[in-house]
Amino acid sequence: MRANWNYPTAVRFGAGRVAELPEALKAVGIVKPLLVTDAGLVNLPVTQDTLKLLRNAGVEVGLFADVKQNPPAANVEAGVAALKAGGHDGVIAFGGGSGLDVGKAIAFMAGQTRPIWDFEDIGDWWTRADAKAILPIVAVPTTAGTGSEVGRASVVTDEATHTKKIIFHPLMQPKLVIADPELTVGMPRFITVGTGFDALAHCIEAYSAAGFHPLADGIAAEGTRLVLENLPRVVADPNDIEARGNMMAAALMGATAFQKGLGAVHSLSHPIGAVYDTHHGMTNGTFLPYVLIANRNAIEARMARLAAYCGLPPSFDAFLNAILALREKLGVPHTLRDLKIPADRRDEIATMAVADPSTGGNPVTLDEKLAGRIFDMAMEGRLA
Ligand SMILES: NC(=O)c1ccc[n+]([C@@H]2O[C@H](COP(=O)([O-])OP(=O)(O)OC[C@H]3O[C@@H](n4cnc5c(N)ncnc54)[C@H](O)[C@@H]3O)[C@@H](O)[C@H]2O)c1
Ligand SMILES: [Fe+2]
């Protein structure tokens, strides 16, 4: 038994703790931060209030918000230019996965001389980076899904090839996270549901992945339970802070667990997101049951155990049915058609899925034939 295990960054978790941000910056040695967030969030009270509390505390904070969903590398380049122009010495990565990932990538790329794609998560490419030039990051998530706040990677879209690439460096992991569930209450329902299914997919894929990692398995199982119990609660009452907190914890846990590996849900969802600009988590939610079915032979016993842990009858079918019921209740598109994805690029998507870095974690070998079959099942809503 041999494995490499890494555990996440320091997390200050709790309602209202965003107030500690000025002190958190001091704790990691950031004097003049650049707050990075996305173009939609920047004008909302959640961001404006945070900027206000920083300024009231005397922090000289800059702002960069030219960040799209499924962010392209151009967003990172523009952010690096803004960081240099403002003389900033660290980054507050603020937002959902898009804002967090771009914030992390800006802090990473600020001092590098090579292009961003040289640091794709392939082999030991990360060692090409000048580690000393990476700026410190404080992460403040405003969605409960990606878990990017505790991750060492940033997902950036290569617009030339319409592929999502993972940029990796151990020091891209934020030095400190402020996980304040109050920041998530303003999410539109669609984003609450979509990000919740991202967290769920991370937990289930990590739990299903091949490989010896009982620590990740334990975290993934509890993360799964938290999502199943709390996602319906936050949708029913967006101001339920306890349930929001449980979702935020589940999101951190999913990303902690998926260092074990992801799988075909993410392999397929990445090219769909890169080509059609769909929401990442919602796309995962659509694919999840089809991938469980495709992997059934390899994970049947594990899923029965997970079902039992989640208080369901101890069987694969009980777990699958719980996922299907949750999807239906919360309005997750059941088919790719419902997600407005056409079928005409099926083969291309299958090829891209196989090449995705998540593919290695899938418990059965994902080749083009299987990826195409899952695509067809998801297009037609076929559960067999
Ligand atoms: N780095 C990782 O480990 C990792 C893991 C999974 C996904 N991702 C990436 O993260 C991205 C998806 O992130 P996401 O699902 O969090 O969505 P997102 O960051 O793209 O945000 C979606 C929308 O929600 C809005 N929003 C966010 N928080 C809000 C709030 N509190 N109130 C109101 N509106 C709010 C944003 O403005 C945006 O319009 C994708 O690019 C995906 O590939 C990264
Ligand atoms: Fe994800």
Short mmCIF file of C-alpha atoms and ligand atoms in Angstrom, two decimals:
data_model
loop_
_atom_site.label_atom_id
_atom_site.label_comp_id
_atom_site.label_asym_id
_atom_site.label_seq_id
_atom_site.Cartn_x
_atom_site.Cartn_y
_atom_site.Cartn_z
CA MET A 1 0.00 0.00 0.00
CA ARG A 2 1.61 3.20 -1.17
CA ALA A 3 0.15 6.62 -1.87
CA ASN A 4 0.80 10.33 -1.63
CA TRP A 5 -1.62 12.16 0.61
CA ASN A 6 -1.93 15.91 0.95
CA TYR A 7 -4.27 17.79 3.21
CA PRO A 8 -5.85 21.15 2.70
CA THR A 9 -5.16 24.63 3.76
CA ALA A 10 -6.21 26.43 6.95
CA VAL A 11 -9.94 27.15 6.92
CA ARG A 12 -11.77 29.68 9.04
CA PHE A 13 -15.30 28.40 8.85
CA GLY A 14 -18.46 30.09 10.13
CA ALA A 15 -21.22 32.61 9.52
CA GLY A 16 -20.03 36.23 9.57
CA ARG A 17 -16.34 35.37 9.49
CA VAL A 18 -15.74 37.37 6.31
CA ALA A 19 -15.27 40.21 8.84
CA GLU A 20 -11.91 38.59 9.65
CA LEU A 21 -10.61 39.17 6.14
CA PRO A 22 -8.42 42.21 6.96
CA GLU A 23 -6.78 40.28 9.77
CA ALA A 24 -6.47 37.15 7.60
CA LEU A 25 -4.53 39.14 4.99
CA LYS A 26 -2.13 40.29 7.72
CA ALA A 27 -1.75 36.72 8.93
CA VAL A 28 -0.47 35.61 5.51
CA GLY A 29 1.59 38.75 4.91
CA ILE A 30 -0.50 40.45 2.21
CA VAL A 31 -0.38 44.25 2.45
CA LYS A 32 -1.85 45.36 -0.88
CA PRO A 33 -4.24 42.70 -2.19
CA LEU A 34 -5.95 42.44 -5.55
CA LEU A 35 -9.50 41.15 -5.10
CA VAL A 36 -10.39 38.96 -8.08
CA THR A 37 -14.00 38.08 -8.80
CA ASP A 38 -16.31 37.58 -11.76
CA ALA A 39 -18.19 40.19 -13.76
CA GLY A 40 -21.59 39.12 -12.40
CA LEU A 41 -20.64 39.11 -8.73
CA VAL A 42 -18.76 42.38 -8.65
CA ASN A 43 -21.85 44.56 -8.46
CA LEU A 44 -23.72 42.46 -5.90
CA PRO A 45 -23.85 43.50 -2.22
CA VAL A 46 -21.84 40.44 -1.19
CA THR A 47 -18.80 41.82 -3.05
CA GLN A 48 -19.39 45.51 -2.44
CA ASP A 49 -19.82 44.90 1.31
CA THR A 50 -16.56 42.96 1.39
CA LEU A 51 -14.70 45.76 -0.41
CA LYS A 52 -16.21 48.22 2.04
CA LEU A 53 -15.11 46.26 5.09
CA LEU A 54 -11.58 46.04 3.68
CA ARG A 55 -11.41 49.75 2.97
CA ASN A 56 -12.87 50.60 6.38
CA ALA A 57 -10.06 48.56 7.92
CA GLY A 58 -7.52 50.62 5.96
CA VAL A 59 -6.64 47.89 3.46
CA GLU A 60 -5.51 49.28 0.10
CA VAL A 61 -7.41 46.81 -2.07
CA GLY A 62 -7.47 46.68 -5.89
CA LEU A 63 -10.25 45.10 -7.92
CA PHE A 64 -10.17 42.89 -11.02
CA ALA A 65 -13.53 41.53 -12.18
CA ASP A 66 -13.06 40.84 -15.88
CA VAL A 67 -13.76 37.13 -15.33
CA LYS A 68 -16.24 35.04 -17.31
CA GLN A 69 -17.80 31.70 -16.40
CA ASN A 70 -15.71 28.82 -17.71
CA PRO A 71 -12.90 31.41 -17.68
CA PRO A 72 -10.49 31.62 -20.63
CA ALA A 73 -6.74 32.23 -20.29
CA ALA A 74 -7.24 35.81 -21.53
CA ASN A 75 -8.94 36.57 -18.19
CA VAL A 76 -5.82 35.39 -16.35
CA GLU A 77 -3.52 37.44 -18.60
CA ALA A 78 -5.55 40.61 -18.08
CA GLY A 79 -5.58 39.98 -14.34
CA VAL A 80 -1.80 39.54 -14.21
CA ALA A 81 -1.45 42.89 -16.01
CA ALA A 82 -3.80 44.53 -13.47
CA LEU A 83 -1.89 42.99 -10.58
CA LYS A 84 1.42 44.29 -11.88
CA ALA A 85 0.04 47.72 -12.72
CA GLY A 86 -1.33 48.07 -9.18
CA GLY A 87 1.78 46.77 -7.44
CA HIS A 88 -0.17 44.12 -5.52
CA ASP A 89 1.56 41.56 -3.32
CA GLY A 90 -1.18 38.95 -3.05
CA VAL A 91 -4.66 37.95 -4.18
CA ILE A 92 -8.07 37.63 -2.58
CA ALA A 93 -9.72 34.99 -4.78
CA PHE A 94 -13.42 35.76 -4.30
CA GLY A 95 -16.38 34.02 -5.88
CA GLY A 96 -17.51 30.74 -7.28
CA GLY A 97 -15.11 28.45 -9.09
CA SER A 98 -14.61 30.99 -11.87
CA GLY A 99 -13.47 33.85 -9.62
CA LEU A 100 -11.49 31.52 -7.35
CA ASP A 101 -9.71 29.78 -10.22
CA VAL A 102 -8.77 32.99 -12.01
CA GLY A 103 -7.64 34.59 -8.73
CA LYS A 104 -5.44 31.60 -7.98
CA ALA A 105 -4.04 31.52 -11.52
CA ILE A 106 -3.22 35.26 -11.41
CA ALA A 107 -1.27 34.84 -8.16
CA PHE A 108 0.53 31.88 -9.72
CA MET A 109 1.28 33.41 -13.14
CA ALA A 110 2.28 36.88 -11.87
CA GLY A 111 5.94 35.94 -11.52
CA GLN A 112 6.30 33.31 -14.27
CA THR A 113 8.01 33.79 -17.61
CA ARG A 114 6.59 30.74 -19.43
CA PRO A 115 3.09 30.63 -20.95
CA ILE A 116 0.24 29.26 -18.81
CA TRP A 117 -0.17 26.02 -20.83
CA ASP A 118 3.37 24.98 -19.84
CA PHE A 119 1.96 24.37 -16.36
CA GLU A 120 -0.84 22.04 -17.34
CA ASP A 121 -1.32 19.17 -14.87
CA ILE A 122 0.73 16.67 -16.85
CA GLY A 123 3.52 14.66 -15.26
CA ASP A 124 5.85 16.95 -13.34
CA TRP A 125 5.27 20.03 -15.51
CA TRP A 126 4.50 22.02 -12.36
CA THR A 127 8.21 21.85 -11.47
CA ARG A 128 8.86 24.19 -14.41
CA ALA A 129 7.42 27.04 -12.35
CA ASP A 130 9.46 29.49 -10.31
CA ALA A 131 7.92 28.62 -6.94
CA LYS A 132 9.40 31.63 -5.15
CA ALA A 133 7.54 33.99 -7.48
CA ILE A 134 4.07 32.68 -6.57
CA LEU A 135 2.09 35.24 -4.58
CA PRO A 136 0.02 34.31 -1.50
CA ILE A 137 -3.72 33.76 -1.87
CA VAL A 138 -6.63 34.10 0.54
CA ALA A 139 -9.72 32.38 -0.87
CA VAL A 140 -13.29 33.42 -0.09
CA PRO A 141 -15.87 31.16 -1.75
CA THR A 142 -19.35 32.53 -2.51
CA THR A 143 -20.76 29.29 -3.94
CA ALA A 144 -20.76 25.85 -2.31
CA GLY A 145 -19.63 23.51 -5.03
CA THR A 146 -16.24 23.52 -6.67
CA GLY A 147 -14.15 23.43 -3.51
CA SER A 148 -11.51 25.30 -5.50
CA GLU A 149 -10.78 27.23 -2.29
CA VAL A 150 -8.87 24.23 -0.93
CA GLY A 151 -7.50 22.98 -4.25
CA ARG A 152 -4.08 23.23 -5.81
CA ALA A 153 -5.37 23.63 -9.35
CA SER A 154 -7.13 26.12 -11.54
CA VAL A 155 -9.45 25.16 -14.41
CA VAL A 156 -8.88 27.45 -17.39
CA THR A 157 -10.45 27.21 -20.84
CA ASP A 158 -8.14 27.12 -23.85
CA GLU A 159 -10.22 29.03 -26.37
CA ALA A 160 -8.08 27.93 -29.30
CA THR A 161 -9.05 24.27 -28.84
CA HIS A 162 -12.21 24.64 -26.71
CA THR A 163 -10.74 22.49 -23.99
CA LYS A 164 -10.71 22.96 -20.25
CA LYS A 165 -7.20 22.58 -18.94
CA ILE A 166 -6.07 22.05 -15.39
CA ILE A 167 -3.20 24.27 -14.31
CA PHE A 168 -1.50 22.79 -11.26
CA HIS A 169 1.03 23.84 -8.68
CA PRO A 170 1.11 22.86 -4.99
CA LEU A 171 1.63 26.53 -4.03
CA MET A 172 -1.53 27.56 -5.86
CA GLN A 173 -3.29 26.28 -2.76
CA PRO A 174 -4.59 29.28 -0.85
CA LYS A 175 -2.75 30.03 2.38
CA LEU A 176 -6.05 30.64 4.12
CA VAL A 177 -9.74 30.16 3.39
CA ILE A 178 -12.60 32.10 4.86
CA ALA A 179 -15.65 29.88 4.44
CA ASP A 180 -18.59 32.04 5.44
CA PRO A 181 -21.96 30.48 4.54
CA GLU A 182 -23.69 33.87 4.68
CA LEU A 183 -21.88 34.78 1.46
CA THR A 184 -23.78 32.05 -0.39
CA VAL A 185 -27.37 33.02 0.46
CA GLY A 186 -27.75 35.29 -2.57
CA MET A 187 -27.00 32.60 -5.15
CA PRO A 188 -29.76 32.21 -7.73
CA ARG A 189 -31.57 28.88 -7.32
CA PHE A 190 -30.00 27.52 -10.52
CA ILE A 191 -26.49 28.18 -9.18
CA THR A 192 -27.33 26.77 -5.73
CA VAL A 193 -28.51 23.54 -7.35
CA GLY A 194 -25.76 23.37 -9.97
CA THR A 195 -22.93 23.99 -7.52
CA GLY A 196 -24.50 21.53 -5.08
CA PHE A 197 -24.38 18.85 -7.75
CA ASP A 198 -20.74 19.70 -8.44
CA ALA A 199 -19.93 19.02 -4.77
CA LEU A 200 -21.98 15.81 -4.92
CA ALA A 201 -20.24 14.66 -8.11
CA HIS A 202 -16.83 15.32 -6.53
CA CYS A 203 -17.73 13.21 -3.50
CA ILE A 204 -19.27 10.35 -5.47
CA GLU A 205 -16.53 10.26 -8.12
CA ALA A 206 -13.79 10.36 -5.48
CA TYR A 207 -15.55 7.59 -3.54
CA SER A 208 -15.89 5.50 -6.72
CA ALA A 209 -12.36 6.09 -8.01
CA ALA A 210 -9.96 3.20 -8.09
CA GLY A 211 -6.95 3.44 -5.78
CA PHE A 212 -6.16 3.13 -2.11
CA HIS A 213 -7.15 6.26 -0.24
CA PRO A 214 -9.30 5.48 2.80
CA LEU A 215 -8.94 9.07 4.07
CA ALA A 216 -10.50 10.45 0.91
CA ASP A 217 -13.17 7.73 1.00
CA GLY A 218 -14.22 8.73 4.52
CA ILE A 219 -14.42 12.42 3.62
CA ALA A 220 -16.29 11.67 0.39
CA ALA A 221 -18.90 9.53 2.17
CA GLU A 222 -19.69 12.20 4.76
CA GLY A 223 -19.67 14.88 2.02
CA THR A 224 -22.22 12.83 0.07
CA ARG A 225 -24.48 12.53 3.11
CA LEU A 226 -24.26 16.26 3.76
CA VAL A 227 -25.31 17.12 0.20
CA LEU A 228 -28.19 14.63 0.12
CA GLU A 229 -29.57 16.04 3.38
CA ASN A 230 -28.82 19.74 2.95
CA LEU A 231 -29.23 20.58 -0.73
CA PRO A 232 -33.03 20.21 -0.56
CA ARG A 233 -33.00 22.37 2.58
CA VAL A 234 -31.10 25.28 1.00
CA VAL A 235 -33.32 25.18 -2.06
CA ALA A 236 -36.46 25.22 0.11
CA ASP A 237 -35.10 28.02 2.31
CA PRO A 238 -32.17 29.97 0.84
CA ASN A 239 -31.60 31.68 4.21
CA ASP A 240 -31.11 28.43 6.15
CA ILE A 241 -27.58 29.23 7.36
CA GLU A 242 -27.04 25.86 9.02
CA ALA A 243 -27.85 24.02 5.78
CA ARG A 244 -25.77 26.55 3.78
CA GLY A 245 -22.88 25.84 6.17
CA ASN A 246 -23.26 22.10 5.66
CA MET A 247 -23.19 22.62 1.88
CA MET A 248 -20.09 24.77 2.16
CA ALA A 249 -18.40 22.07 4.23
CA ALA A 250 -19.44 19.41 1.70
CA ALA A 251 -17.91 21.47 -1.10
CA LEU A 252 -14.57 21.70 0.70
CA MET A 253 -14.78 18.00 1.45
CA GLY A 254 -15.47 17.05 -2.18
CA ALA A 255 -12.40 18.90 -3.37
CA THR A 256 -10.31 17.44 -0.56
CA ALA A 257 -11.46 13.95 -1.49
CA PHE A 258 -10.99 14.26 -5.24
CA GLN A 259 -7.22 14.31 -4.95
CA LYS A 260 -7.90 10.56 -5.03
CA GLY A 261 -9.36 11.00 -8.51
CA LEU A 262 -12.50 12.00 -10.38
CA GLY A 263 -14.14 10.11 -13.23
CA ALA A 264 -16.35 10.06 -16.29
CA VAL A 265 -18.86 12.64 -15.00
CA HIS A 266 -16.12 15.26 -15.07
CA SER A 267 -14.48 13.81 -18.21
CA LEU A 268 -17.72 14.43 -20.13
CA SER A 269 -18.77 17.60 -18.37
CA HIS A 270 -15.49 19.40 -19.10
CA PRO A 271 -15.72 19.27 -22.92
CA ILE A 272 -19.46 20.03 -22.82
CA GLY A 273 -18.74 23.10 -20.65
CA ALA A 274 -15.84 24.21 -22.84
CA VAL A 275 -17.74 23.80 -26.13
CA TYR A 276 -21.27 24.88 -25.10
CA ASP A 277 -20.51 27.11 -22.06
CA THR A 278 -22.97 25.22 -19.84
CA HIS A 279 -22.78 25.48 -16.05
CA HIS A 280 -20.21 22.96 -14.84
CA GLY A 281 -22.10 21.62 -11.83
CA MET A 282 -25.46 21.41 -13.58
CA THR A 283 -23.80 19.48 -16.41
CA ASN A 284 -22.38 17.07 -13.83
CA GLY A 285 -25.85 16.66 -12.37
CA THR A 286 -27.18 15.62 -15.76
CA PHE A 287 -24.43 13.04 -16.34
CA LEU A 288 -24.25 11.58 -12.82
CA PRO A 289 -26.82 8.73 -13.00
CA TYR A 290 -25.68 7.58 -16.46
CA VAL A 291 -22.08 7.34 -15.28
CA LEU A 292 -23.13 5.42 -12.14
CA ILE A 293 -24.94 2.94 -14.38
CA ALA A 294 -22.00 2.65 -16.78
CA ASN A 295 -19.65 1.97 -13.83
CA ARG A 296 -22.10 -0.29 -12.00
CA ASN A 297 -20.15 -3.55 -12.15
CA ALA A 298 -17.07 -1.96 -10.64
CA ILE A 299 -18.80 0.01 -7.89
CA GLU A 300 -21.88 -1.98 -6.91
CA ALA A 301 -20.60 -3.02 -3.47
CA ARG A 302 -19.11 0.39 -2.74
CA MET A 303 -22.35 2.16 -3.61
CA ALA A 304 -24.33 -0.20 -1.37
CA ARG A 305 -22.02 0.78 1.50
CA LEU A 306 -22.39 4.48 0.66
CA ALA A 307 -26.17 4.09 0.50
CA ALA A 308 -26.18 2.50 3.96
CA TYR A 309 -24.03 5.33 5.32
CA CYS A 310 -26.49 7.85 3.91
CA GLY A 311 -29.41 6.16 5.65
CA LEU A 312 -30.76 4.46 2.53
CA PRO A 313 -31.39 0.74 1.95
CA PRO A 314 -27.94 -0.80 1.35
CA SER A 315 -28.01 -1.25 -2.41
CA PHE A 316 -26.72 0.33 -5.60
CA ASP A 317 -30.29 0.79 -6.81
CA ALA A 318 -31.36 2.62 -3.67
CA PHE A 319 -28.47 5.04 -4.09
CA LEU A 320 -29.15 5.57 -7.80
CA ASN A 321 -32.84 6.16 -7.10
CA ALA A 322 -32.01 8.71 -4.40
CA ILE A 323 -29.87 10.64 -6.90
CA LEU A 324 -32.59 10.47 -9.55
CA ALA A 325 -35.22 11.68 -7.07
CA LEU A 326 -33.03 14.56 -5.90
CA ARG A 327 -32.35 15.62 -9.49
CA GLU A 328 -36.03 15.58 -10.31
CA LYS A 329 -37.04 17.43 -7.18
CA LEU A 330 -34.50 20.20 -7.77
CA GLY A 331 -35.01 20.53 -11.52
CA VAL A 332 -31.68 19.21 -12.81
CA PRO A 333 -32.00 18.51 -16.56
CA HIS A 334 -32.50 14.77 -17.01
CA THR A 335 -31.09 14.69 -20.55
CA LEU A 336 -28.49 16.51 -22.63
CA ARG A 337 -31.41 17.57 -24.80
CA ASP A 338 -32.95 19.33 -21.77
CA LEU A 339 -29.56 20.98 -21.27
CA LYS A 340 -29.84 22.24 -24.89
CA ILE A 341 -26.87 20.20 -26.11
CA PRO A 342 -27.11 19.01 -29.73
CA ALA A 343 -25.99 15.51 -30.73
CA ASP A 344 -23.95 16.47 -33.76
CA ARG A 345 -20.54 16.65 -32.04
CA ARG A 346 -20.98 13.39 -30.11
CA ASP A 347 -17.85 11.65 -31.41
CA GLU A 348 -15.71 14.70 -30.89
CA ILE A 349 -16.99 15.11 -27.31
CA ALA A 350 -16.29 11.41 -26.65
CA THR A 351 -12.70 11.82 -27.88
CA MET A 352 -12.21 14.92 -25.75
CA ALA A 353 -13.71 13.14 -22.72
CA VAL A 354 -11.21 10.28 -22.97
CA ALA A 355 -8.34 12.80 -23.10
CA ASP A 356 -9.63 14.69 -20.04
CA PRO A 357 -7.40 14.47 -16.94
CA SER A 358 -10.36 13.16 -14.87
CA THR A 359 -10.52 9.99 -16.97
CA GLY A 360 -7.76 8.14 -15.08
CA GLY A 361 -9.92 8.00 -11.93
CA ASN A 362 -12.93 6.34 -13.49
CA PRO A 363 -13.37 2.87 -11.95
CA VAL A 364 -13.78 1.26 -15.39
CA THR A 365 -11.65 2.17 -18.38
CA LEU A 366 -13.26 5.06 -20.20
CA ASP A 367 -12.56 4.60 -23.90
CA GLU A 368 -14.26 6.38 -26.78
CA LYS A 369 -16.85 3.64 -27.13
CA LEU A 370 -17.95 3.91 -23.49
CA ALA A 371 -17.81 7.74 -23.50
CA GLY A 372 -20.00 7.71 -26.63
CA ARG A 373 -22.40 5.28 -25.00
CA ILE A 374 -22.75 7.45 -21.89
CA PHE A 375 -23.29 10.48 -24.14
CA ASP A 376 -26.10 8.62 -25.94
CA MET A 377 -27.73 7.50 -22.68
CA ALA A 378 -27.63 11.08 -21.42
CA MET A 379 -28.97 12.45 -24.70
CA GLU A 380 -31.94 10.09 -24.69
CA GLY A 381 -32.45 9.73 -20.92
CA ARG A 382 -31.83 5.96 -21.10
CA LEU A 383 -31.21 4.41 -17.68
CA ALA A 384 -29.98 1.06 -19.00
N1 LIG B 1 -10.42 24.35 -9.29
C1 LIG B 1 -11.19 23.32 -9.11
O1 LIG B 1 -10.80 22.41 -8.42
C2 LIG B 1 -12.55 23.26 -9.74
C3 LIG B 1 -13.42 22.22 -9.41
C4 LIG B 1 -14.67 22.18 -10.02
C5 LIG B 1 -15.04 23.18 -10.91
N2 LIG B 1 -14.16 24.18 -11.22
C6 LIG B 1 -14.52 25.24 -12.18
O2 LIG B 1 -15.30 26.21 -11.49
C7 LIG B 1 -16.18 26.85 -12.42
C8 LIG B 1 -17.59 26.81 -11.91
O3 LIG B 1 -17.69 27.47 -10.68
P1 LIG B 1 -19.11 27.70 -9.98
O4 LIG B 1 -19.96 26.54 -10.24
O5 LIG B 1 -18.85 28.06 -8.56
O6 LIG B 1 -19.74 28.89 -10.79
P2 LIG B 1 -19.20 30.33 -11.25
O7 LIG B 1 -18.06 30.77 -10.40
O8 LIG B 1 -18.97 30.29 -12.71
O9 LIG B 1 -20.43 31.25 -10.89
C9 LIG B 1 -21.67 31.04 -11.55
C10 LIG B 1 -22.54 32.28 -11.46
O10 LIG B 1 -22.97 32.46 -10.13
C11 LIG B 1 -22.75 33.80 -9.72
N3 LIG B 1 -22.52 33.79 -8.26
C12 LIG B 1 -21.51 33.21 -7.59
N4 LIG B 1 -21.69 33.36 -6.26
C13 LIG B 1 -22.81 34.09 -6.09
C14 LIG B 1 -23.50 34.58 -4.93
N5 LIG B 1 -23.06 34.34 -3.69
N6 LIG B 1 -24.61 35.31 -5.14
C15 LIG B 1 -25.08 35.55 -6.40
N7 LIG B 1 -24.48 35.10 -7.53
C16 LIG B 1 -23.36 34.37 -7.37
C17 LIG B 1 -21.57 34.27 -10.54
O11 LIG B 1 -21.55 35.66 -10.70
C18 LIG B 1 -21.83 33.56 -11.86
O12 LIG B 1 -22.69 34.30 -12.66
C19 LIG B 1 -16.01 26.11 -13.74
O13 LIG B 1 -15.14 26.84 -14.58
C20 LIG B 1 -15.38 24.81 -13.32
O14 LIG B 1 -14.65 24.19 -14.35
C21 LIG B 1 -12.94 24.22 -10.63
FE FE B 2 -16.35 19.77 -10.61
#
